[in-house]
GROMACS .gro file of C-alpha atoms in nm:
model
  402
    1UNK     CA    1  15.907  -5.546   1.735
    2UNK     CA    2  15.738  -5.295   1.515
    3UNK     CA    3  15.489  -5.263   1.184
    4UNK     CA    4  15.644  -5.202   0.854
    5UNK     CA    5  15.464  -4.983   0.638
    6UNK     CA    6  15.524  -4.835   0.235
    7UNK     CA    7  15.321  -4.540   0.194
    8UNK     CA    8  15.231  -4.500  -0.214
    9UNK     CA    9  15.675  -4.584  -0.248
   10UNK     CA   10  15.789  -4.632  -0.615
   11UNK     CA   11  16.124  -4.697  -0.717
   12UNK     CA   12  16.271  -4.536  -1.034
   13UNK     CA   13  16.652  -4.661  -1.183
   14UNK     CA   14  16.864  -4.411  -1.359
   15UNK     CA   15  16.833  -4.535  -1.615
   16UNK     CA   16  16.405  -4.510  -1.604
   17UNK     CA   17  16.295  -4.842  -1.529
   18UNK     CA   18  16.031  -4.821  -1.285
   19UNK     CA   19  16.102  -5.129  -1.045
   20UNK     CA   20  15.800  -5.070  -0.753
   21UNK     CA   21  15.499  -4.839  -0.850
   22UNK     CA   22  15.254  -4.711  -0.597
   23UNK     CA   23  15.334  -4.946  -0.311
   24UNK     CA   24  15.080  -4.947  -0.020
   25UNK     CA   25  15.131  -5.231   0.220
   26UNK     CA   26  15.128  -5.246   0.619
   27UNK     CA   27  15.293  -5.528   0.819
   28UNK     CA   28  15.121  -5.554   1.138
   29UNK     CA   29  15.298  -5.627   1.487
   30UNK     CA   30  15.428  -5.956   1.435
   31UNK     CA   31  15.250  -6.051   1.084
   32UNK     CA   32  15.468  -6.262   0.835
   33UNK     CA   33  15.415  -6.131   0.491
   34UNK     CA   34  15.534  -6.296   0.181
   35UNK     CA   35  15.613  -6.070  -0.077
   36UNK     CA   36  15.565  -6.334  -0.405
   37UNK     CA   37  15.548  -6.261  -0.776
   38UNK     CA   38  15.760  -6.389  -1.083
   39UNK     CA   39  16.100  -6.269  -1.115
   40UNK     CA   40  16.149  -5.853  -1.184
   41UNK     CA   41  15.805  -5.805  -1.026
   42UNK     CA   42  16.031  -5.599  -0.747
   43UNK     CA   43  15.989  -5.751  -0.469
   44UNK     CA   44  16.291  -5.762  -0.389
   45UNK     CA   45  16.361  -5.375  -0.473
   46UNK     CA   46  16.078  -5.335  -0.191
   47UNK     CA   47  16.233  -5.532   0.032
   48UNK     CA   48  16.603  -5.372   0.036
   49UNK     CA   49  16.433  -5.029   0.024
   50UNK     CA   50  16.282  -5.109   0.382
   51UNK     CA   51  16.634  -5.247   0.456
   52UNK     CA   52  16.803  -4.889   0.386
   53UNK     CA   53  17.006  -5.077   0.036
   54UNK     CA   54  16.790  -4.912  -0.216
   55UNK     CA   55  16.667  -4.574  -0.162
   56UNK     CA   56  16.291  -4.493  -0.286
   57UNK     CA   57  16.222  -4.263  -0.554
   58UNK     CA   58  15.898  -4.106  -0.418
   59UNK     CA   59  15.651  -4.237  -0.086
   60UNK     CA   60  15.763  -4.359   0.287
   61UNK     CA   61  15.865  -4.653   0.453
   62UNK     CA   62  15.794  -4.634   0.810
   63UNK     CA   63  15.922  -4.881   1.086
   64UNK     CA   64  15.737  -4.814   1.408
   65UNK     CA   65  15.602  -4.447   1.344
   66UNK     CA   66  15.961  -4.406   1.232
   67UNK     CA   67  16.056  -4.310   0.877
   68UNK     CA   68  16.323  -4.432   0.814
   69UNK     CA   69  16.394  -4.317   0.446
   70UNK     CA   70  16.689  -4.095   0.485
   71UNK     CA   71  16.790  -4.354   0.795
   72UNK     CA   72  17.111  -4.566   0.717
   73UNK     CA   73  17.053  -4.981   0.743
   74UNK     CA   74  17.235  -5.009   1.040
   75UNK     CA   75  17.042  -4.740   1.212
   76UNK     CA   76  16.689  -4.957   1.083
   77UNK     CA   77  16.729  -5.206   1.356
   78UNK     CA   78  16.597  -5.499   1.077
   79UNK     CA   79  16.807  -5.798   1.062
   80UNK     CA   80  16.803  -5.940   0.683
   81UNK     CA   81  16.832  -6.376   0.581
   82UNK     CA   82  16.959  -6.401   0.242
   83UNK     CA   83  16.938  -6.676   0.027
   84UNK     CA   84  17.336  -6.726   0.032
   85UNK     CA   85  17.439  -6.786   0.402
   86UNK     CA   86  17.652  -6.548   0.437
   87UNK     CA   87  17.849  -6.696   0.760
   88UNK     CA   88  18.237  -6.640   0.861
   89UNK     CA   89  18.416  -7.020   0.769
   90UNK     CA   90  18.664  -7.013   1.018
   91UNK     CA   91  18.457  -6.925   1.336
   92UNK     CA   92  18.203  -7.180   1.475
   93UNK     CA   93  17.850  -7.156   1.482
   94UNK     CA   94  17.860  -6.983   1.812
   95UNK     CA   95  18.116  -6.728   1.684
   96UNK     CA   96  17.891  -6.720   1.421
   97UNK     CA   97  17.582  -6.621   1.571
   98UNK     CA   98  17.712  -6.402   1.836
   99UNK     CA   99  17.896  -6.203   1.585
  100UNK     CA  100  17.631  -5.921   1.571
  101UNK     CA  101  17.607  -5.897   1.940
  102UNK     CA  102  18.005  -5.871   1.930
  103UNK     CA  103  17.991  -5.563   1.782
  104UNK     CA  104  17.718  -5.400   1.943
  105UNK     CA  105  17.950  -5.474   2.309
  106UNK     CA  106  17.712  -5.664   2.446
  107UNK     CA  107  17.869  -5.806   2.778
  108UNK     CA  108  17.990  -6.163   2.700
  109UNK     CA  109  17.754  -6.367   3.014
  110UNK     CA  110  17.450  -6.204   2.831
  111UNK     CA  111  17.588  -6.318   2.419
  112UNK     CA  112  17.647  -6.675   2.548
  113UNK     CA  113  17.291  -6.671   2.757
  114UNK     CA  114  17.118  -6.514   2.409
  115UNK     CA  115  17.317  -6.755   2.154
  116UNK     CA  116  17.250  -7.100   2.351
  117UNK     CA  117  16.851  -6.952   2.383
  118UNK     CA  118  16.848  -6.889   2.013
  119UNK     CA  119  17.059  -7.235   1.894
  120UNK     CA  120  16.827  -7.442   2.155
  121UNK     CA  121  16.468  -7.268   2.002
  122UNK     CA  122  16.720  -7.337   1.620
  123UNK     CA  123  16.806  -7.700   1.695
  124UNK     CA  124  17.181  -7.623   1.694
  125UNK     CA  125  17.244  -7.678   2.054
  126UNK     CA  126  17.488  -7.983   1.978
  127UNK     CA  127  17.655  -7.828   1.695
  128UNK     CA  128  17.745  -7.489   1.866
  129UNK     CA  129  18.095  -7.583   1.808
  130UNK     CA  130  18.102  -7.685   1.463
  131UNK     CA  131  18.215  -7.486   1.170
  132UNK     CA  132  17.964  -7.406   0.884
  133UNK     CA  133  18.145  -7.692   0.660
  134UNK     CA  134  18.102  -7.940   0.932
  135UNK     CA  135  17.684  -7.833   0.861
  136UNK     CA  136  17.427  -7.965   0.651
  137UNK     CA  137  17.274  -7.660   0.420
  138UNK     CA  138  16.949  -7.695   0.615
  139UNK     CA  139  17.189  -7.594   0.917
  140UNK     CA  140  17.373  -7.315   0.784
  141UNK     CA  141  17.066  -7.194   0.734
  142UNK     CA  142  16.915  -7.237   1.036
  143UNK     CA  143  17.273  -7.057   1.191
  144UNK     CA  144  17.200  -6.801   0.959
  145UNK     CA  145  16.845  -6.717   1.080
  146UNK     CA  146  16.971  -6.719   1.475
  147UNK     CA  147  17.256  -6.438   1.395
  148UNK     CA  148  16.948  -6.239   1.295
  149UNK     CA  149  16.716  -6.381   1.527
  150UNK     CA  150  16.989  -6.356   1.849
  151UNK     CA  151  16.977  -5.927   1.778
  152UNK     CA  152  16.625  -5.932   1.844
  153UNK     CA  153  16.533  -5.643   1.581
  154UNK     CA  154  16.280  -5.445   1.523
  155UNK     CA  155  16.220  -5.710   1.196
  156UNK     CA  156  16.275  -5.964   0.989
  157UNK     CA  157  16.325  -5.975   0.620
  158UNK     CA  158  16.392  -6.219   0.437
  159UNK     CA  159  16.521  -6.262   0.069
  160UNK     CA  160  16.474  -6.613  -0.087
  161UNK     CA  161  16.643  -6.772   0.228
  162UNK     CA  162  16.566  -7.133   0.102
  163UNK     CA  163  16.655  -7.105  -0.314
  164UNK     CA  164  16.982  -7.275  -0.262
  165UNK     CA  165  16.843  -7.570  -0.082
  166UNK     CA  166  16.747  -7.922  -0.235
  167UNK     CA  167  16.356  -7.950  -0.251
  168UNK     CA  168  16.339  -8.191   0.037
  169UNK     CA  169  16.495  -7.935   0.277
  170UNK     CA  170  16.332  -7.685   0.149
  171UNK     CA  171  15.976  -7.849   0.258
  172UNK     CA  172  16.160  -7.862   0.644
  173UNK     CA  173  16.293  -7.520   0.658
  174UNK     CA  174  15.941  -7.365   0.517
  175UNK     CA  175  15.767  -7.578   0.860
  176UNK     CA  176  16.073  -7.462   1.061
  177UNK     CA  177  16.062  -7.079   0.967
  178UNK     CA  178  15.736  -7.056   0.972
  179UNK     CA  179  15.721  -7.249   1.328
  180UNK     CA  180  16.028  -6.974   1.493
  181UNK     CA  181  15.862  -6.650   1.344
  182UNK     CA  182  15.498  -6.784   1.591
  183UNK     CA  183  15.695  -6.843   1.848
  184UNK     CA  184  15.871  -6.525   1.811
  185UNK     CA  185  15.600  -6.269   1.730
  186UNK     CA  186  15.889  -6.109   1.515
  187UNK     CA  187  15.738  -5.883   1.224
  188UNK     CA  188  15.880  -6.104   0.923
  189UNK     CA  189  15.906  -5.936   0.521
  190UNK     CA  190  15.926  -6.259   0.361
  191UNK     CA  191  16.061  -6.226  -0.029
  192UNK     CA  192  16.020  -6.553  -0.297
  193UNK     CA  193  15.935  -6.648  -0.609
  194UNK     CA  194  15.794  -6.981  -0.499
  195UNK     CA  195  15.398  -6.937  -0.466
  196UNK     CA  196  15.389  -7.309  -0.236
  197UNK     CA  197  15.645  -7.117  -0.019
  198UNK     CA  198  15.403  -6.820   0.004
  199UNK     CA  199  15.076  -7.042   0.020
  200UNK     CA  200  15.222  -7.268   0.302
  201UNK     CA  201  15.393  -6.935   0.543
  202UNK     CA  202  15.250  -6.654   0.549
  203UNK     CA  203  15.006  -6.471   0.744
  204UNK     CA  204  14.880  -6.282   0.414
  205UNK     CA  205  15.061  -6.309   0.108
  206UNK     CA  206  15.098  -5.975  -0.138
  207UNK     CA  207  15.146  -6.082  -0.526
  208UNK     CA  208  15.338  -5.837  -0.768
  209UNK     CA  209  15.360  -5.799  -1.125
  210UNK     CA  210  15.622  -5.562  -1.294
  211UNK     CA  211  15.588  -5.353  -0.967
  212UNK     CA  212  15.248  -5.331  -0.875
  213UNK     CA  213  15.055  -5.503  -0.637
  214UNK     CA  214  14.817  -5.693  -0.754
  215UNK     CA  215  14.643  -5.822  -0.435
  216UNK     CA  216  14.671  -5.853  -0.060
  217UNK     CA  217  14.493  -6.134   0.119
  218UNK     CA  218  14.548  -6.437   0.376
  219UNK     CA  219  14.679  -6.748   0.093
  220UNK     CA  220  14.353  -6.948   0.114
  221UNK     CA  221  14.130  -6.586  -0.004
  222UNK     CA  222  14.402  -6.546  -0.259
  223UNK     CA  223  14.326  -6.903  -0.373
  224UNK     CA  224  14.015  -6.907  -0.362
  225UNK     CA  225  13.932  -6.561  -0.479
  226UNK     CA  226  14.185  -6.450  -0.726
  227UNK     CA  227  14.145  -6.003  -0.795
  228UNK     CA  228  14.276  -6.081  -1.153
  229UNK     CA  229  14.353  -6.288  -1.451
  230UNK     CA  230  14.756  -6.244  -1.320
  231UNK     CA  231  14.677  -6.386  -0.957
  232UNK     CA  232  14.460  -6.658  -1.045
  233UNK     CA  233  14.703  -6.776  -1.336
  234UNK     CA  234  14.989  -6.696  -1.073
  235UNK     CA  235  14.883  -6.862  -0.729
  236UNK     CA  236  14.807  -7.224  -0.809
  237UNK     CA  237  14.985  -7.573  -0.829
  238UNK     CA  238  14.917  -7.703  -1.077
  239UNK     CA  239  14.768  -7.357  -1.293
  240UNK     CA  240  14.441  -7.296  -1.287
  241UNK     CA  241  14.276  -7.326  -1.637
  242UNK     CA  242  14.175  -7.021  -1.827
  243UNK     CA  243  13.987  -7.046  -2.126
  244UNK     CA  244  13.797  -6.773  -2.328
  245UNK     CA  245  13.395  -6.832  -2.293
  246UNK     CA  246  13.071  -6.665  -2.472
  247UNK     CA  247  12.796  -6.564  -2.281
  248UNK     CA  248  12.443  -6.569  -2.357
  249UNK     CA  249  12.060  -6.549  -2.277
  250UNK     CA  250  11.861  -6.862  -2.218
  251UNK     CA  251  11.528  -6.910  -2.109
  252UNK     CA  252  11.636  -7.027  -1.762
  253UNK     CA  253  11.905  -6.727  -1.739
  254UNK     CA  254  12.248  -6.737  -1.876
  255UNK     CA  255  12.451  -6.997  -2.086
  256UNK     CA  256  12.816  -7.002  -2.112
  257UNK     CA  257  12.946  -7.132  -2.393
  258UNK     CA  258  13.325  -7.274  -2.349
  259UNK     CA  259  13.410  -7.448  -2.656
  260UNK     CA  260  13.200  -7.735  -2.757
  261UNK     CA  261  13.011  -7.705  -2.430
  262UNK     CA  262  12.730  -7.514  -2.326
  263UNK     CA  263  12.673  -7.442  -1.962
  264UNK     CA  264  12.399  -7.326  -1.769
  265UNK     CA  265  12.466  -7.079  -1.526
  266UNK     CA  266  12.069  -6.948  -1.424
  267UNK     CA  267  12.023  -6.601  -1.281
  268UNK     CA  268  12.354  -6.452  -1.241
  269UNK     CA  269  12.328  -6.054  -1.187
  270UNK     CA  270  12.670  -5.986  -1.188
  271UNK     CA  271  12.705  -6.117  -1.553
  272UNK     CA  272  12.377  -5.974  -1.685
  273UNK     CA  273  12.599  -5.673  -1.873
  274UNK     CA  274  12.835  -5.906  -2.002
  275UNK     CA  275  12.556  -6.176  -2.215
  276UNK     CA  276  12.672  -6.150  -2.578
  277UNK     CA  277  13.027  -6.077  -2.488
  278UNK     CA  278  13.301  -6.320  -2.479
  279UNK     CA  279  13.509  -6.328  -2.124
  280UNK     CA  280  13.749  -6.538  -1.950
  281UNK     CA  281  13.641  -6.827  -1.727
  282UNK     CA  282  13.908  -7.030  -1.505
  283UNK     CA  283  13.844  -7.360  -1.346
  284UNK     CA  284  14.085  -7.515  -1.097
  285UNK     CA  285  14.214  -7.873  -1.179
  286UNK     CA  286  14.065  -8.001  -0.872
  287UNK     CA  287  13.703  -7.911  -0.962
  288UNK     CA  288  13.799  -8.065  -1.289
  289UNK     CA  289  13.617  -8.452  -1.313
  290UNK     CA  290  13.527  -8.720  -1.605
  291UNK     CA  291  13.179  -8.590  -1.675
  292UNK     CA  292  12.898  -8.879  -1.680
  293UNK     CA  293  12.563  -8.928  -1.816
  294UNK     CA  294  12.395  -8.605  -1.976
  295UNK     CA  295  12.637  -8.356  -1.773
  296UNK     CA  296  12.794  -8.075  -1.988
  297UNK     CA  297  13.137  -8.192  -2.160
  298UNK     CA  298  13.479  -8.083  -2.276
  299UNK     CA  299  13.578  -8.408  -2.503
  300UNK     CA  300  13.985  -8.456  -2.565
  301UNK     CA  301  14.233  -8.630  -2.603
  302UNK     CA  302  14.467  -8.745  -2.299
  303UNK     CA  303  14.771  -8.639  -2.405
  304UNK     CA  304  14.930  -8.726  -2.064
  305UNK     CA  305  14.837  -8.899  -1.754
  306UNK     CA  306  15.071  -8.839  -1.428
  307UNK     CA  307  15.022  -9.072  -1.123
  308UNK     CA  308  15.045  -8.863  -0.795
  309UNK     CA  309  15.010  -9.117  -0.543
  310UNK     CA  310  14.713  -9.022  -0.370
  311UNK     CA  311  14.556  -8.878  -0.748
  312UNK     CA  312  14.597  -8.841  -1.123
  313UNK     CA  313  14.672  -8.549  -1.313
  314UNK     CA  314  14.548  -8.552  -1.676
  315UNK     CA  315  14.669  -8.346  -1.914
  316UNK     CA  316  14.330  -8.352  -2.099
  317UNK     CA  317  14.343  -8.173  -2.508
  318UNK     CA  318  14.024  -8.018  -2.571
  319UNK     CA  319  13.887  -7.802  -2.847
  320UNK     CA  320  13.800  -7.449  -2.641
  321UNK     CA  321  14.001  -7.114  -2.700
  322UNK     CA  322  14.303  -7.070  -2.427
  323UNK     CA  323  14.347  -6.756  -2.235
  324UNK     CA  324  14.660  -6.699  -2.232
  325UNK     CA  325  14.839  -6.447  -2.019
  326UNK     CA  326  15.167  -6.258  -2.076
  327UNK     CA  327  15.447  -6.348  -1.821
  328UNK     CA  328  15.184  -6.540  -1.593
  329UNK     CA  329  15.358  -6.854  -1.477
  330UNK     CA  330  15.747  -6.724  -1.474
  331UNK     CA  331  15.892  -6.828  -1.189
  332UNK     CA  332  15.561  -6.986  -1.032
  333UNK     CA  333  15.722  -7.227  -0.823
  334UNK     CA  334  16.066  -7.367  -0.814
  335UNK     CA  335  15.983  -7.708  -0.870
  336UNK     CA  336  15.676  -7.673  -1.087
  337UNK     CA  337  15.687  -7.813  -1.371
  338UNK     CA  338  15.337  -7.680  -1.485
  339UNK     CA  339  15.531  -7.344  -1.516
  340UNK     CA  340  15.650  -7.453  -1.817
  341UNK     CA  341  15.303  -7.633  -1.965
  342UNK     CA  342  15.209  -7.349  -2.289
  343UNK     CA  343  14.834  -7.385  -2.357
  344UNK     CA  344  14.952  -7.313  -2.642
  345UNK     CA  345  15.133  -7.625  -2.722
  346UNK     CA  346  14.810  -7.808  -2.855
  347UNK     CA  347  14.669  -7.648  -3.268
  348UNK     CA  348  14.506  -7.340  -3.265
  349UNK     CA  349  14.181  -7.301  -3.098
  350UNK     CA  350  14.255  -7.615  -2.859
  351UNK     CA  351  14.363  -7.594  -2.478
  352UNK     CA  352  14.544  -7.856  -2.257
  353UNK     CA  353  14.321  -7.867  -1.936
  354UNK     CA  354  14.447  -7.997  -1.646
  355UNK     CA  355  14.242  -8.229  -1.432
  356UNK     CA  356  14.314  -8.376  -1.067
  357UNK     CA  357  14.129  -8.731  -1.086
  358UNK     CA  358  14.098  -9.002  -0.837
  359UNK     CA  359  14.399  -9.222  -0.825
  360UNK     CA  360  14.132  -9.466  -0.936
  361UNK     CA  361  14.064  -9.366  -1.230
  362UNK     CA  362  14.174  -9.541  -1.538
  363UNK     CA  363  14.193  -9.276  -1.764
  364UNK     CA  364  14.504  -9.351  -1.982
  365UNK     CA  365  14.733  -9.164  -2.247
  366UNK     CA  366  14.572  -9.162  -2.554
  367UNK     CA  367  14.213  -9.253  -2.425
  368UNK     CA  368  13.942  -8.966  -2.527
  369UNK     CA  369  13.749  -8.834  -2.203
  370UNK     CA  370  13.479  -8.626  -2.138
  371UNK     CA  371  13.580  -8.325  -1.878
  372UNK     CA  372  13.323  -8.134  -1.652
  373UNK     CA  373  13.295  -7.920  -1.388
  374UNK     CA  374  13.080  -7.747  -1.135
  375UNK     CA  375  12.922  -7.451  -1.214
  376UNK     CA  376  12.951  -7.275  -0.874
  377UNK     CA  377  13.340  -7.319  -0.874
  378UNK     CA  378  13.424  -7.113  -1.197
  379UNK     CA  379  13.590  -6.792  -1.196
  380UNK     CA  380  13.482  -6.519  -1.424
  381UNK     CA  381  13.697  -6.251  -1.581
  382UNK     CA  382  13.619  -5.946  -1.788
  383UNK     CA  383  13.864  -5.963  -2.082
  384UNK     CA  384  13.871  -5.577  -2.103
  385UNK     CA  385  14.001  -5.493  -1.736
  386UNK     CA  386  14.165  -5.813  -1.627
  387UNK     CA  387  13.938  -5.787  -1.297
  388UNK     CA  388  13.747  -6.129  -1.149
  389UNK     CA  389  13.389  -6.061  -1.201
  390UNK     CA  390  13.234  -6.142  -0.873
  391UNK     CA  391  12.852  -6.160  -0.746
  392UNK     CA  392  12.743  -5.843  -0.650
  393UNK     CA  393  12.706  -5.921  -0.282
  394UNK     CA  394  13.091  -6.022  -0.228
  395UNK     CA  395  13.311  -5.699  -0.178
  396UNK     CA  396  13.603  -5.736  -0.433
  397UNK     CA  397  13.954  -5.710  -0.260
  398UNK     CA  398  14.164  -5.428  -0.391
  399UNK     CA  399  14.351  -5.524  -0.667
  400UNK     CA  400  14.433  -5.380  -1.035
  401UNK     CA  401  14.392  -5.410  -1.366
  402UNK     CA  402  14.676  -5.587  -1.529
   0.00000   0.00000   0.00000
């Protein structure tokens, strides 16, 4: 088991498209990182340049205090999971998985004491002797991930292991990968597009756009503190909403003004330079709510009202400016349909909000309601840099404009 670490890598095609820029990233000992951003970010360029099947333009990728640029793959010692299985139809799933160990002569007492480890910690033990057809696609997965697993590399990486799956499955393998890599302590270089895959996995997650990283954190600091207008749009089920806001002075301190609806904020030093400007302010549909009595309002429309089970979600028209950001939500999630909800879609100079309500509520289709929201759960962005503007006594994570 070793770290992985990209030191300033970039990746450069022939024919000048810059796929990774900059990258600096360590995998600890052990750490799952999922590598998660919409699709051409290149994340997956990083991860088959630590795998030895792209070669970097400029920087190095060491594994261990090794670097292994000028290394071939099968001198890495990394096992890769791709999201096509990849296994031999006409051996069984013990063939299968002792295939790798095959070739590297290990005696045949210690493959079948290794293979029957791996397919008992896999829940294959019963099917050791079943071909990959006889196997469910949740299985010949699971086969797949105990060829690399039964080498016991160096690391794992893995490259959308679970996009041919049905969503159901997909659910189980996220708890079962995520369940074998803590039992294993193996380092794991997880790649999706799926943010809830990210989110739910990983040790820290690391979002890209078009080859730069945008920020590193653990998935709840990501969530809850975004670095940019990208991440928060990006990380998110369903989207946080982003609307354009005015600041000004008050006598009690500052007002935002976000639409229709005037907000006090009070004494807020870290937006003190920006009164009289106009800036970005996102609100997460769960700290969305029906406003009552004199509380601050956003009044719309319900142009759609979704019952969740346990809550609502209300697609909510109101008249505030959307923020709108270029290439945000592509490939956010493979089932989310929010991916696909323009704020846009409504006339010019109104926004669909999203709002997560009680299941209780009876907020209808077509019914007008009055949105609010707590003031200590907004986000702040400056329009000019992208960047989160944060109180000045919380250290910004690194991140970049963009």
């Amino acid at each position: 088991m070793s770290s992985i670490r990209f030191a300033n890598v970039s990746k450069v095609y022939g024919d000048g498209t810059l796929a990774v820029q900059s990258l600096d990233l360590e995998i600890a000992e052990g750490e799952f990182v999922v590598l998660v951003g919409p699709s051409g970010c290149g994340k997956t360029t990083a991860l088959r340049m630590v795998a030895g099947l792209e070669e970097a333009s400029d920087g190095e990728i060491l594994i261990g205090d090794q670097v292994v640029n000028d290394l071939a793959p099968r001198q890495r010692d990394v096992a890769m999971v791709f999201q096509s299985y990849a296994l031999y139809p006409h051996m069984s799933v013990r063939q299968n998985i002792a295939f790798g160990l095959r070739m590297r002569k290990v005696t045949k007492p210690e493959q079948r004491r290794r293979v029957e480890e791996i397919a008992k910690i896999l829940g294959l033990t019963e099917h050791l002797d079943r071909r990959p057809a006889q196997l469910s696609g949740g299985q010949r997965q699971r086969v797949a991930m105990g060829r690399a697993i039964v080498r016991e590399p160096k690391a794992f990486l893995m490259d959308e292991p679970l996009s041919n799956l049905d969503a159901k499955l997909r659910v189980q393998m996220r708890a079962e990968i995520a369940r074998i890599q803590r039992r294993l302590k193996v380092t794991t270089l997880y790649v999706t597009h799926d943010q809830v895959e990210a989110m739910t996995m990983a040790d820290r997650v690391a979002v890209m756009r078009r080859g730069v990283l945008q920020q590193t954190d653990a998935p709840q600091r990501v969530y809850e503190s975004p670095a940019n207008l990208f991440v928060a749009s990006f990380v998110g089920s369903p989207p946080m909403n982003l609307l354009e806001a005015r600041l000004s002075r008050g006598p009690d301190g500052l007002v935002c003004r976000i639409g229709a609806a005037e907000v006090d904020l009070g004494h807020r030093p870290e937006l003190e330079r920006f009164a009289d400007r106009t800036i970005g302010v996102g609100i997460r549909p769960e700290h969305v709510r029906e406003a009552e009595g004199e509380e601050p309002r956003l009044r719309g429309e319900a142009l759609l009202v979704e019952a969740l089970g346990a809550e609502l979600l209300a697609h909510v028209a109101v008249p505030a400016q959307p923020l709108l950001v270029e290439d945000v939500r592509e490939g956010a999630g493979a089932d989310d349909d929010e991916a696909a909800l323009p704020a846009a879609a409504t006339p010019e100079g109104e926004t669909t909000m999203l709002a997560r309500l009680d299941a209780e509520s009876r907020v209808r289709a077509g019914d007008l309601v009055g949105l609010s929201f707590d003031t200590r759960r907004l986000h702040f962005f400056d329009l000019e840099t992208g960047l989160s503007i944060r109180p000045v006594a919380a250290p910004a994570p690194a991140a970049v404009a963009g």
